[in-house]
Amino acid sequence: MNTLIIYGSQYGSTKRYAQHLSETTGIEAVDYKHTKDIEGYDRIVFMGGLYAGGVLGLKKTVDKMADGQELIIVTVGVTDPNETAYFSEIRKSIKAKIPASLYNEEKIFHLRGAIDYSQLDMKHRLMMSMFHKMVQKMPEEQRTADAKAMLETYGQKADFVDFSALEQINIS
């Protein structure tokens, strides 16, 4: 099957996963900003960083896809992939944003990424600061998995990248 890996990465975790997957499979990996004609591929493995509930580059990639192509979606963020309630919401968000013909819940995967607050741009730093203040005031039982992950890593450098987690994605 003719496959292409496309990724959307703001700070590097998703790119690291995409490059590793490319190296281990021999499949080309390309930044979504540099993709043009992807209609010639049977399958697209899209890997995107999670930012404010959205998947970086997913919409622009899907807009370039043709009928009959297979889509595998891999999200990358600091929240633990075992937090099923959080990722259920991410799946709902993805489902609402892509054509039904491309949505397949069995082909959506979640990987844990990294964050280095010193590398965040001003917009993301401000957003995280406001989110941090809001979550600190929130009763603990009301905190989501995303909020707990942010509190756990706030202001630090945390790297949860685990290349062995790529094994769950069957693209052979």
Tab-separated table of C-alpha atoms in Angstrom:
chain	number	residue	atom	x	y	z
A	1	MET	CA	0.000	0.000	0.000
A	2	ASN	CA	1.350	3.416	-1.002
A	3	THR	CA	1.596	5.352	2.284
A	4	LEU	CA	2.734	8.831	3.328
A	5	ILE	CA	3.327	10.142	6.855
A	6	ILE	CA	2.243	13.769	7.275
A	7	TYR	CA	2.824	15.611	10.541
A	8	GLY	CA	1.922	18.895	12.210
A	9	SER	CA	4.366	19.842	14.951
A	10	GLN	CA	4.726	23.175	16.751
A	11	TYR	CA	7.466	22.362	19.271
A	12	GLY	CA	8.981	19.110	18.014
A	13	SER	CA	7.463	16.057	19.756
A	14	THR	CA	5.233	15.101	16.849
A	15	LYS	CA	8.077	15.617	14.384
A	16	ARG	CA	10.280	13.300	16.458
A	17	TYR	CA	7.603	10.584	16.380
A	18	ALA	CA	7.034	11.062	12.632
A	19	GLN	CA	10.744	10.880	11.849
A	20	HIS	CA	11.174	7.772	13.984
A	21	LEU	CA	8.197	6.083	12.325
A	22	SER	CA	9.641	7.044	8.945
A	23	GLU	CA	13.039	5.576	9.824
A	24	THR	CA	11.579	2.303	11.077
A	25	THR	CA	9.139	1.797	8.189
A	26	GLY	CA	10.937	3.413	5.260
A	27	ILE	CA	7.856	5.587	4.636
A	28	GLU	CA	8.476	9.247	3.808
A	29	ALA	CA	7.465	11.803	6.474
A	30	VAL	CA	6.539	15.349	5.440
A	31	ASP	CA	5.449	18.446	7.362
A	32	TYR	CA	1.816	19.246	6.512
A	33	LYS	CA	2.902	22.762	5.475
A	34	HIS	CA	4.943	21.246	2.629
A	35	THR	CA	2.444	18.758	1.216
A	36	LYS	CA	0.865	19.461	-2.122
A	37	ASP	CA	-0.378	16.465	-4.096
A	38	ILE	CA	-1.304	13.655	-1.717
A	39	GLU	CA	-4.078	12.158	-3.824
A	40	GLY	CA	-1.666	9.575	-5.255
A	41	TYR	CA	-1.318	7.809	-1.902
A	42	ASP	CA	-3.601	4.992	-0.750
A	43	ARG	CA	-3.068	5.747	2.918
A	44	ILE	CA	-2.152	8.844	4.908
A	45	VAL	CA	-0.765	8.517	8.428
A	46	PHE	CA	-1.444	11.930	9.923
A	47	MET	CA	0.385	12.821	13.135
A	48	GLY	CA	-0.552	16.087	14.836
A	49	GLY	CA	0.157	17.896	18.054
A	50	LEU	CA	-2.820	18.678	20.297
A	51	TYR	CA	-3.291	22.384	20.955
A	52	ALA	CA	-6.411	23.630	22.769
A	53	GLY	CA	-8.347	20.529	21.730
A	54	GLY	CA	-7.425	20.805	18.053
A	55	VAL	CA	-5.001	18.687	16.036
A	56	LEU	CA	-2.386	20.838	14.275
A	57	GLY	CA	-2.619	20.508	10.487
A	58	LEU	CA	-5.375	17.878	10.384
A	59	LYS	CA	-7.990	20.021	8.617
A	60	LYS	CA	-5.556	21.254	5.955
A	61	THR	CA	-4.402	17.691	5.317
A	62	VAL	CA	-7.915	16.251	5.132
A	63	ASP	CA	-8.924	19.002	2.699
A	64	LYS	CA	-6.261	17.693	0.273
A	65	MET	CA	-7.376	14.054	0.478
A	66	ALA	CA	-9.396	12.237	-2.183
A	67	ASP	CA	-12.276	9.799	-1.862
A	68	GLY	CA	-11.143	6.270	-1.117
A	69	GLN	CA	-7.963	7.172	0.734
A	70	GLU	CA	-7.392	5.629	4.162
A	71	LEU	CA	-6.606	7.951	7.078
A	72	ILE	CA	-4.799	6.969	10.265
A	73	ILE	CA	-4.712	9.749	12.873
A	74	VAL	CA	-2.103	9.982	15.625
A	75	THR	CA	-2.398	12.796	18.178
A	76	VAL	CA	0.489	13.868	20.392
A	77	GLY	CA	0.149	15.772	23.674
A	78	VAL	CA	1.299	15.784	27.287
A	79	THR	CA	-1.847	14.123	28.654
A	80	ASP	CA	-1.449	10.417	29.446
A	81	PRO	CA	-3.075	8.352	26.652
A	82	ASN	CA	-4.690	6.136	29.302
A	83	GLU	CA	-7.018	9.020	30.258
A	84	THR	CA	-9.968	7.631	28.308
A	85	ALA	CA	-12.478	10.400	29.119
A	86	TYR	CA	-10.153	13.095	27.770
A	87	PHE	CA	-9.382	11.215	24.580
A	88	SER	CA	-13.041	10.398	24.084
A	89	GLU	CA	-13.581	14.163	23.823
A	90	ILE	CA	-10.648	14.480	21.401
A	91	ARG	CA	-12.178	11.754	19.205
A	92	LYS	CA	-15.529	13.598	19.223
A	93	SER	CA	-13.755	16.784	18.168
A	94	ILE	CA	-11.942	14.972	15.344
A	95	LYS	CA	-15.169	13.319	14.199
A	96	ALA	CA	-16.867	16.719	13.968
A	97	LYS	CA	-14.043	18.165	11.860
A	98	ILE	CA	-13.436	15.511	9.206
A	99	PRO	CA	-15.660	13.811	6.612
A	100	ALA	CA	-17.454	10.693	7.867
A	101	SER	CA	-15.822	8.659	5.085
A	102	LEU	CA	-12.384	9.282	6.652
A	103	TYR	CA	-13.331	8.772	10.296
A	104	ASN	CA	-12.515	5.383	11.793
A	105	GLU	CA	-12.194	5.270	15.574
A	106	GLU	CA	-10.011	2.153	15.373
A	107	LYS	CA	-7.468	4.186	13.398
A	108	ILE	CA	-7.051	6.998	15.927
A	109	PHE	CA	-4.109	6.746	18.306
A	110	HIS	CA	-2.763	8.970	21.072
A	111	LEU	CA	0.894	9.357	22.041
A	112	ARG	CA	2.447	11.276	24.887
A	113	GLY	CA	4.693	14.149	23.868
A	114	ALA	CA	6.891	16.708	25.580
A	115	ILE	CA	6.715	20.297	26.749
A	116	ASP	CA	9.383	22.854	27.544
A	117	TYR	CA	7.791	26.016	28.879
A	118	SER	CA	10.934	28.036	28.126
A	119	GLN	CA	10.416	27.301	24.408
A	120	LEU	CA	6.743	28.301	24.194
A	121	ASP	CA	5.898	31.331	22.083
A	122	MET	CA	4.256	34.301	23.806
A	123	LYS	CA	0.712	33.286	22.807
A	124	HIS	CA	1.065	29.742	24.183
A	125	ARG	CA	2.898	30.938	27.306
A	126	LEU	CA	0.091	33.395	28.086
A	127	MET	CA	-2.588	30.808	27.363
A	128	MET	CA	-0.901	28.245	29.648
A	129	SER	CA	-0.466	30.841	32.410
A	130	MET	CA	-4.184	31.674	32.339
A	131	PHE	CA	-5.108	27.979	32.207
A	132	HIS	CA	-2.768	27.280	35.153
A	133	LYS	CA	-4.372	30.000	37.293
A	134	MET	CA	-7.862	28.769	36.424
A	135	VAL	CA	-7.031	25.128	37.233
A	136	GLN	CA	-5.391	26.006	40.559
A	137	LYS	CA	-8.690	27.527	41.712
A	138	MET	CA	-10.689	24.512	40.540
A	139	PRO	CA	-11.695	21.801	43.072
A	140	GLU	CA	-9.505	18.741	42.521
A	141	GLU	CA	-12.441	16.447	41.706
A	142	GLN	CA	-13.404	18.759	38.819
A	143	ARG	CA	-9.977	18.740	37.178
A	144	THR	CA	-9.777	17.003	33.817
A	145	ALA	CA	-6.878	14.779	32.751
A	146	ASP	CA	-5.604	17.645	30.607
A	147	ALA	CA	-5.702	20.018	33.592
A	148	LYS	CA	-3.894	17.517	35.826
A	149	ALA	CA	-1.186	16.984	33.194
A	150	MET	CA	-0.698	20.732	32.928
A	151	LEU	CA	-0.355	21.114	36.706
A	152	GLU	CA	2.116	18.229	36.749
A	153	THR	CA	4.375	19.858	34.158
A	154	TYR	CA	3.732	23.599	34.513
A	155	GLY	CA	6.844	25.726	34.175
A	156	GLN	CA	9.086	22.715	33.614
A	157	LYS	CA	10.641	20.733	30.839
A	158	ALA	CA	8.937	17.338	30.619
A	159	ASP	CA	9.598	14.719	27.941
A	160	PHE	CA	7.225	11.754	27.792
A	161	VAL	CA	8.092	10.707	24.219
A	162	ASP	CA	8.104	6.904	24.005
A	163	PHE	CA	8.947	5.520	20.577
A	164	SER	CA	7.807	2.037	21.613
A	165	ALA	CA	4.242	3.442	21.685
A	166	LEU	CA	4.430	3.624	17.871
A	167	GLU	CA	4.184	-0.182	17.760
A	168	GLN	CA	0.397	0.035	18.258
A	169	ILE	CA	0.083	1.755	14.868
A	170	ASN	CA	-0.016	-0.990	12.246
A	171	ILE	CA	1.013	0.461	8.898
A	172	SER	CA	2.842	-2.501	7.407
